[in-house]
């Protein structure tokens, strides 16, 4: 894992955006995996800006969302499809049909979920998967206890995730859907480059467990220790419980300037 500690979330977001721009220049058909929540918003903002400046085109690209609530109607402002459209797709030249999401309204949800897993495989794999992390160590909606070998499936939110996400639903936990579809941990691990962003002290414990703790279902993000190409972008708050923070700073300081992350 490469750990990059930045003074503020905007800088971290822009570094990821630069990496995505570089990816699309090298491979215009690149496949992105996209997370929602508040932490990746600076990435989408930077991508909109860089697209407007003519630095990048997504016209031949594809994207798969990481997870989705079950039970929100199409077009609901908090459905993750809507969030990705309003934060990114509607502002850049990404073809609308190139944004893939699990069919959470399907009558046969289990079948729809399998189809989503296969659709990801059929592309040959996600080139860059953007991830956030929950305070309880989840990635996607792979809550503590998720099998490290899990594939895309229907899941159920923990009370701590419901409480954390209530802020998107008028601070009313009863409005937060409990069921979800999420790419599994093993699905996420098939992406070529995993880029995870975490900001704020609330994430510090989960971040420390992910990077320096044992690999375990209790902290699902710790599975990333088994991937060969993971970049972790942190602000000082999220990095505050890392035992080896100074070493990570020094090591990233030594990377050649042509390499972004
Ligand atoms: C959302 C997702 C979640 C979030 C996590 C952190 O697609 O995959 O794992 O990344 O819940 O959310 P924020 O960024 O809102 O703290």
Short mmCIF file of C-alpha atoms and ligand atoms in Angstrom, two decimals:
data_model
loop_
_atom_site.label_atom_id
_atom_site.label_comp_id
_atom_site.label_asym_id
_atom_site.label_seq_id
_atom_site.Cartn_x
_atom_site.Cartn_y
_atom_site.Cartn_z
CA UNK A 1 0.00 0.00 0.00
CA UNK A 2 1.17 3.50 -0.66
CA UNK A 3 0.03 5.99 1.96
CA UNK A 4 -0.23 9.65 0.89
CA UNK A 5 -0.92 12.15 3.65
CA UNK A 6 -2.08 15.55 2.43
CA UNK A 7 -2.89 18.67 4.45
CA UNK A 8 -6.40 19.03 3.08
CA UNK A 9 -9.12 17.00 1.35
CA UNK A 10 -9.19 19.19 -1.78
CA UNK A 11 -5.52 18.47 -2.48
CA UNK A 12 -6.08 14.76 -1.94
CA UNK A 13 -9.08 14.84 -4.27
CA UNK A 14 -7.13 16.67 -6.95
CA UNK A 15 -4.28 14.15 -6.81
CA UNK A 16 -6.77 11.36 -7.51
CA UNK A 17 -8.35 13.40 -10.31
CA UNK A 18 -4.90 13.88 -11.88
CA UNK A 19 -4.33 10.14 -11.77
CA UNK A 20 -7.69 9.54 -13.49
CA UNK A 21 -6.85 12.13 -16.15
CA UNK A 22 -3.55 10.36 -16.76
CA UNK A 23 -5.34 7.00 -17.00
CA UNK A 24 -7.79 8.28 -19.65
CA UNK A 25 -4.99 9.82 -21.70
CA UNK A 26 -3.21 6.49 -21.73
CA UNK A 27 -6.35 4.39 -22.15
CA UNK A 28 -9.44 6.27 -23.43
CA UNK A 29 -11.63 3.17 -22.89
CA UNK A 30 -10.70 2.88 -19.22
CA UNK A 31 -13.24 1.51 -16.75
CA UNK A 32 -13.75 3.40 -13.50
CA UNK A 33 -15.30 2.13 -10.28
CA UNK A 34 -17.05 4.92 -8.45
CA UNK A 35 -17.87 5.37 -4.77
CA UNK A 36 -20.34 7.85 -3.33
CA UNK A 37 -20.64 9.41 0.13
CA UNK A 38 -19.08 12.78 0.97
CA UNK A 39 -15.38 11.94 0.92
CA UNK A 40 -14.96 11.47 -2.87
CA UNK A 41 -16.79 14.73 -3.70
CA UNK A 42 -13.53 16.73 -4.08
CA UNK A 43 -12.40 14.12 -6.64
CA UNK A 44 -15.54 14.63 -8.74
CA UNK A 45 -15.24 18.40 -8.39
CA UNK A 46 -11.63 18.29 -9.62
CA UNK A 47 -12.60 15.99 -12.51
CA UNK A 48 -15.37 18.38 -13.61
CA UNK A 49 -12.88 21.24 -13.51
CA UNK A 50 -10.19 19.35 -15.40
CA UNK A 51 -12.72 18.19 -18.01
CA UNK A 52 -13.94 21.75 -18.49
CA UNK A 53 -10.32 22.84 -18.98
CA UNK A 54 -10.07 20.30 -21.83
CA UNK A 55 -7.62 18.03 -20.01
CA UNK A 56 -9.63 14.84 -20.23
CA UNK A 57 -12.38 13.09 -22.20
CA UNK A 58 -14.49 10.22 -20.89
CA UNK A 59 -16.32 9.72 -24.22
CA UNK A 60 -15.10 6.15 -24.63
CA UNK A 61 -15.03 5.28 -20.94
CA UNK A 62 -17.27 3.20 -18.73
CA UNK A 63 -18.04 3.33 -15.03
CA UNK A 64 -19.53 0.98 -12.46
CA UNK A 65 -20.95 2.22 -9.23
CA UNK A 66 -19.73 0.42 -6.15
CA UNK A 67 -22.97 0.01 -4.29
CA UNK A 68 -26.59 1.13 -4.18
CA UNK A 69 -29.49 1.26 -1.77
CA UNK A 70 -32.40 -1.09 -2.33
CA UNK A 71 -35.77 0.60 -2.04
CA UNK A 72 -35.14 4.12 -3.27
CA UNK A 73 -37.07 4.96 -6.43
CA UNK A 74 -35.15 5.75 -9.65
CA UNK A 75 -34.21 9.42 -9.56
CA UNK A 76 -34.25 9.72 -5.74
CA UNK A 77 -31.61 12.38 -4.93
CA UNK A 78 -29.80 10.02 -2.53
CA UNK A 79 -29.79 7.00 -4.81
CA UNK A 80 -26.15 6.45 -5.71
CA UNK A 81 -26.92 6.43 -9.45
CA UNK A 82 -28.38 9.91 -9.10
CA UNK A 83 -25.46 11.12 -7.00
CA UNK A 84 -22.90 9.97 -9.56
CA UNK A 85 -24.91 11.54 -12.38
CA UNK A 86 -25.28 14.88 -10.62
CA UNK A 87 -21.72 14.98 -9.30
CA UNK A 88 -19.93 13.77 -12.42
CA UNK A 89 -21.64 12.18 -15.41
CA UNK A 90 -24.00 15.09 -16.20
CA UNK A 91 -21.08 17.55 -16.26
CA UNK A 92 -18.59 15.66 -18.41
CA UNK A 93 -18.72 13.79 -21.72
CA UNK A 94 -19.30 10.40 -20.11
CA UNK A 95 -22.06 8.74 -22.18
CA UNK A 96 -25.05 8.24 -19.86
CA UNK A 97 -25.39 4.60 -20.95
CA UNK A 98 -21.77 3.99 -19.92
CA UNK A 99 -22.63 4.44 -16.25
CA UNK A 100 -23.55 1.00 -14.91
CA UNK A 101 -25.47 0.32 -11.72
CA UNK A 102 -27.08 -2.81 -10.27
CA UNK A 103 -30.77 -3.13 -11.13
CA UNK A 104 -32.05 -2.71 -7.61
CA UNK A 105 -35.69 -2.53 -8.73
CA UNK A 106 -35.54 -5.93 -10.45
CA UNK A 107 -38.11 -8.46 -9.29
CA UNK A 108 -35.40 -11.10 -9.17
CA UNK A 109 -32.79 -9.15 -7.26
CA UNK A 110 -30.43 -12.10 -6.79
CA UNK A 111 -30.27 -12.57 -10.54
CA UNK A 112 -29.76 -8.85 -11.14
CA UNK A 113 -26.90 -8.87 -8.68
CA UNK A 114 -25.20 -11.77 -10.45
CA UNK A 115 -25.66 -10.00 -13.78
CA UNK A 116 -23.90 -6.96 -12.33
CA UNK A 117 -20.95 -9.06 -11.19
CA UNK A 118 -20.68 -10.55 -14.68
CA UNK A 119 -20.98 -7.17 -16.36
CA UNK A 120 -17.95 -6.01 -14.38
CA UNK A 121 -16.01 -9.14 -15.37
CA UNK A 122 -16.99 -8.74 -19.04
CA UNK A 123 -15.22 -5.40 -19.26
CA UNK A 124 -11.95 -7.14 -18.42
CA UNK A 125 -11.89 -5.48 -15.02
CA UNK A 126 -12.07 -2.06 -13.45
CA UNK A 127 -8.92 -0.03 -14.14
CA UNK A 128 -9.24 2.31 -11.20
CA UNK A 129 -11.61 1.77 -8.31
CA UNK A 130 -12.28 4.77 -6.10
CA UNK A 131 -13.23 3.88 -2.53
CA UNK A 132 -14.21 5.58 0.71
CA UNK A 133 -14.19 3.93 4.12
CA UNK A 134 -16.86 3.80 6.81
CA UNK A 135 -16.10 4.53 10.47
CA UNK A 136 -16.62 0.82 11.08
CA UNK A 137 -14.11 -0.13 8.37
CA UNK A 138 -16.58 -0.95 5.61
CA UNK A 139 -15.79 -0.45 1.94
CA UNK A 140 -18.72 -0.36 -0.43
CA UNK A 141 -21.44 -1.71 1.84
CA UNK A 142 -19.26 -4.61 2.98
CA UNK A 143 -19.98 -4.27 6.64
CA UNK A 144 -17.97 -5.93 9.45
CA UNK A 145 -18.42 -9.68 9.14
CA UNK A 146 -18.48 -9.61 5.32
CA UNK A 147 -16.58 -12.52 3.87
CA UNK A 148 -13.23 -11.47 2.48
CA UNK A 149 -14.12 -13.70 -0.49
CA UNK A 150 -17.53 -12.06 -1.06
CA UNK A 151 -18.86 -11.15 -4.50
CA UNK A 152 -21.55 -8.69 -5.51
CA UNK A 153 -24.63 -9.38 -3.42
CA UNK A 154 -27.52 -8.04 -1.43
CA UNK A 155 -26.43 -6.74 1.98
CA UNK A 156 -27.81 -5.16 5.11
CA UNK A 157 -26.57 -1.96 6.74
CA UNK A 158 -25.25 -1.95 10.32
CA UNK A 159 -26.82 0.48 12.81
CA UNK A 160 -23.59 2.55 12.75
CA UNK A 161 -23.80 2.98 8.96
CA UNK A 162 -27.49 3.85 9.19
CA UNK A 163 -26.62 6.48 11.83
CA UNK A 164 -23.72 7.85 9.74
CA UNK A 165 -25.82 8.06 6.54
CA UNK A 166 -28.86 9.64 8.20
CA UNK A 167 -27.25 13.01 7.45
CA UNK A 168 -28.19 12.48 3.80
CA UNK A 169 -31.84 11.80 4.81
CA UNK A 170 -32.80 14.87 6.89
CA UNK A 171 -31.04 13.33 9.91
CA UNK A 172 -33.87 10.81 10.06
CA UNK A 173 -32.57 7.24 10.47
CA UNK A 174 -35.99 5.79 9.61
CA UNK A 175 -35.60 7.09 6.05
CA UNK A 176 -32.26 5.33 5.46
CA UNK A 177 -32.81 2.11 3.49
CA UNK A 178 -31.46 -0.92 5.34
CA UNK A 179 -30.94 -3.12 2.31
CA UNK A 180 -28.36 -2.53 -0.34
CA UNK A 181 -26.46 -4.11 -3.19
CA UNK A 182 -22.70 -3.95 -2.96
CA UNK A 183 -19.76 -5.17 -4.95
CA UNK A 184 -18.15 -7.82 -2.77
CA UNK A 185 -14.70 -7.56 -1.27
CA UNK A 186 -13.32 -10.10 -3.74
CA UNK A 187 -15.00 -8.19 -6.58
CA UNK A 188 -13.35 -4.95 -5.48
CA UNK A 189 -10.01 -6.78 -5.25
CA UNK A 190 -10.16 -7.58 -8.99
CA UNK A 191 -9.72 -3.91 -9.93
CA UNK A 192 -6.24 -3.05 -11.18
CA UNK A 193 -5.67 0.00 -9.01
CA UNK A 194 -7.56 0.70 -5.79
CA UNK A 195 -7.57 4.29 -4.61
CA UNK A 196 -9.09 4.93 -1.21
CA UNK A 197 -9.68 8.34 0.29
CA UNK A 198 -10.43 9.08 3.94
CA UNK A 199 -10.66 12.42 5.68
CA UNK A 200 -11.38 13.54 9.22
CA UNK A 201 -10.53 12.14 12.63
CA UNK A 202 -13.71 10.07 12.73
CA UNK A 203 -12.09 7.75 10.21
CA UNK A 204 -8.76 7.47 12.04
CA UNK A 205 -9.47 4.18 13.83
CA UNK A 206 -10.78 2.44 10.71
CA UNK A 207 -7.82 3.73 8.70
CA UNK A 208 -5.30 2.47 11.26
CA UNK A 209 -6.98 -0.95 11.29
CA UNK A 210 -7.04 -1.07 7.48
CA UNK A 211 -3.33 -0.27 7.13
CA UNK A 212 -1.67 -1.51 10.29
CA UNK A 213 -4.16 -3.96 11.81
CA UNK A 214 -4.54 -7.66 11.11
CA UNK A 215 -6.53 -8.67 8.02
CA UNK A 216 -9.96 -9.57 9.33
CA UNK A 217 -13.66 -9.53 8.61
CA UNK A 218 -14.06 -7.23 11.61
CA UNK A 219 -12.41 -4.43 9.60
CA UNK A 220 -13.35 -5.28 5.99
CA UNK A 221 -11.05 -2.67 4.42
CA UNK A 222 -8.08 -4.57 5.84
CA UNK A 223 -8.49 -7.02 2.92
CA UNK A 224 -6.79 -4.36 0.77
CA UNK A 225 -3.50 -5.43 2.38
CA UNK A 226 -3.63 -8.36 -0.04
CA UNK A 227 -3.81 -6.19 -3.17
CA UNK A 228 -0.64 -5.24 -5.03
CA UNK A 229 -1.65 -1.72 -6.08
CA UNK A 230 -3.46 0.31 -3.44
CA UNK A 231 -3.09 4.03 -2.88
CA UNK A 232 -4.50 5.52 0.32
CA UNK A 233 -5.10 9.28 0.39
CA UNK A 234 -5.51 10.73 3.88
CA UNK A 235 -5.71 14.09 5.55
CA UNK A 236 -3.98 14.65 8.91
CA UNK A 237 -7.12 13.77 10.88
CA UNK A 238 -7.64 10.42 9.18
CA UNK A 239 -3.91 9.65 9.53
CA UNK A 240 -3.79 10.58 13.22
CA UNK A 241 -3.78 7.01 14.62
CA UNK A 242 -1.16 5.60 12.25
CA UNK A 243 1.88 4.35 14.12
CA UNK A 244 4.14 4.76 11.08
CA UNK A 245 2.75 8.07 9.76
CA UNK A 246 6.20 9.74 9.65
CA UNK A 247 7.64 6.88 7.65
CA UNK A 248 4.75 7.05 5.13
CA UNK A 249 5.31 10.79 4.73
CA UNK A 250 9.01 10.32 4.11
CA UNK A 251 8.48 7.44 1.69
CA UNK A 252 5.94 9.38 -0.40
CA UNK A 253 8.28 12.38 -0.37
CA UNK A 254 10.85 10.24 -2.15
CA UNK A 255 8.70 9.25 -5.16
CA UNK A 256 9.79 10.84 -8.46
CA UNK A 257 7.87 13.99 -9.36
CA UNK A 258 6.53 12.50 -12.62
CA UNK A 259 4.51 10.01 -10.64
CA UNK A 260 1.30 11.48 -9.26
CA UNK A 261 0.07 8.70 -6.97
C1 LIG B 1 -20.41 4.63 -0.83
C2 LIG B 1 -19.53 3.68 -0.16
C3 LIG B 1 -19.27 3.77 1.31
C4 LIG B 1 -18.64 5.11 1.69
C5 LIG B 1 -18.38 5.18 3.20
C6 LIG B 1 -17.84 6.52 3.61
O1 LIG B 1 -20.49 4.31 -2.20
O2 LIG B 1 -19.02 2.82 -0.81
O3 LIG B 1 -18.40 2.73 1.67
O4 LIG B 1 -17.45 5.29 0.99
O5 LIG B 1 -19.58 4.93 3.89
O6 LIG B 1 -18.80 7.50 3.39
P1 LIG B 1 -18.46 9.03 3.56
O7 LIG B 1 -17.49 9.38 2.50
O8 LIG B 1 -19.78 9.74 3.35
O9 LIG B 1 -17.92 9.19 4.93
#
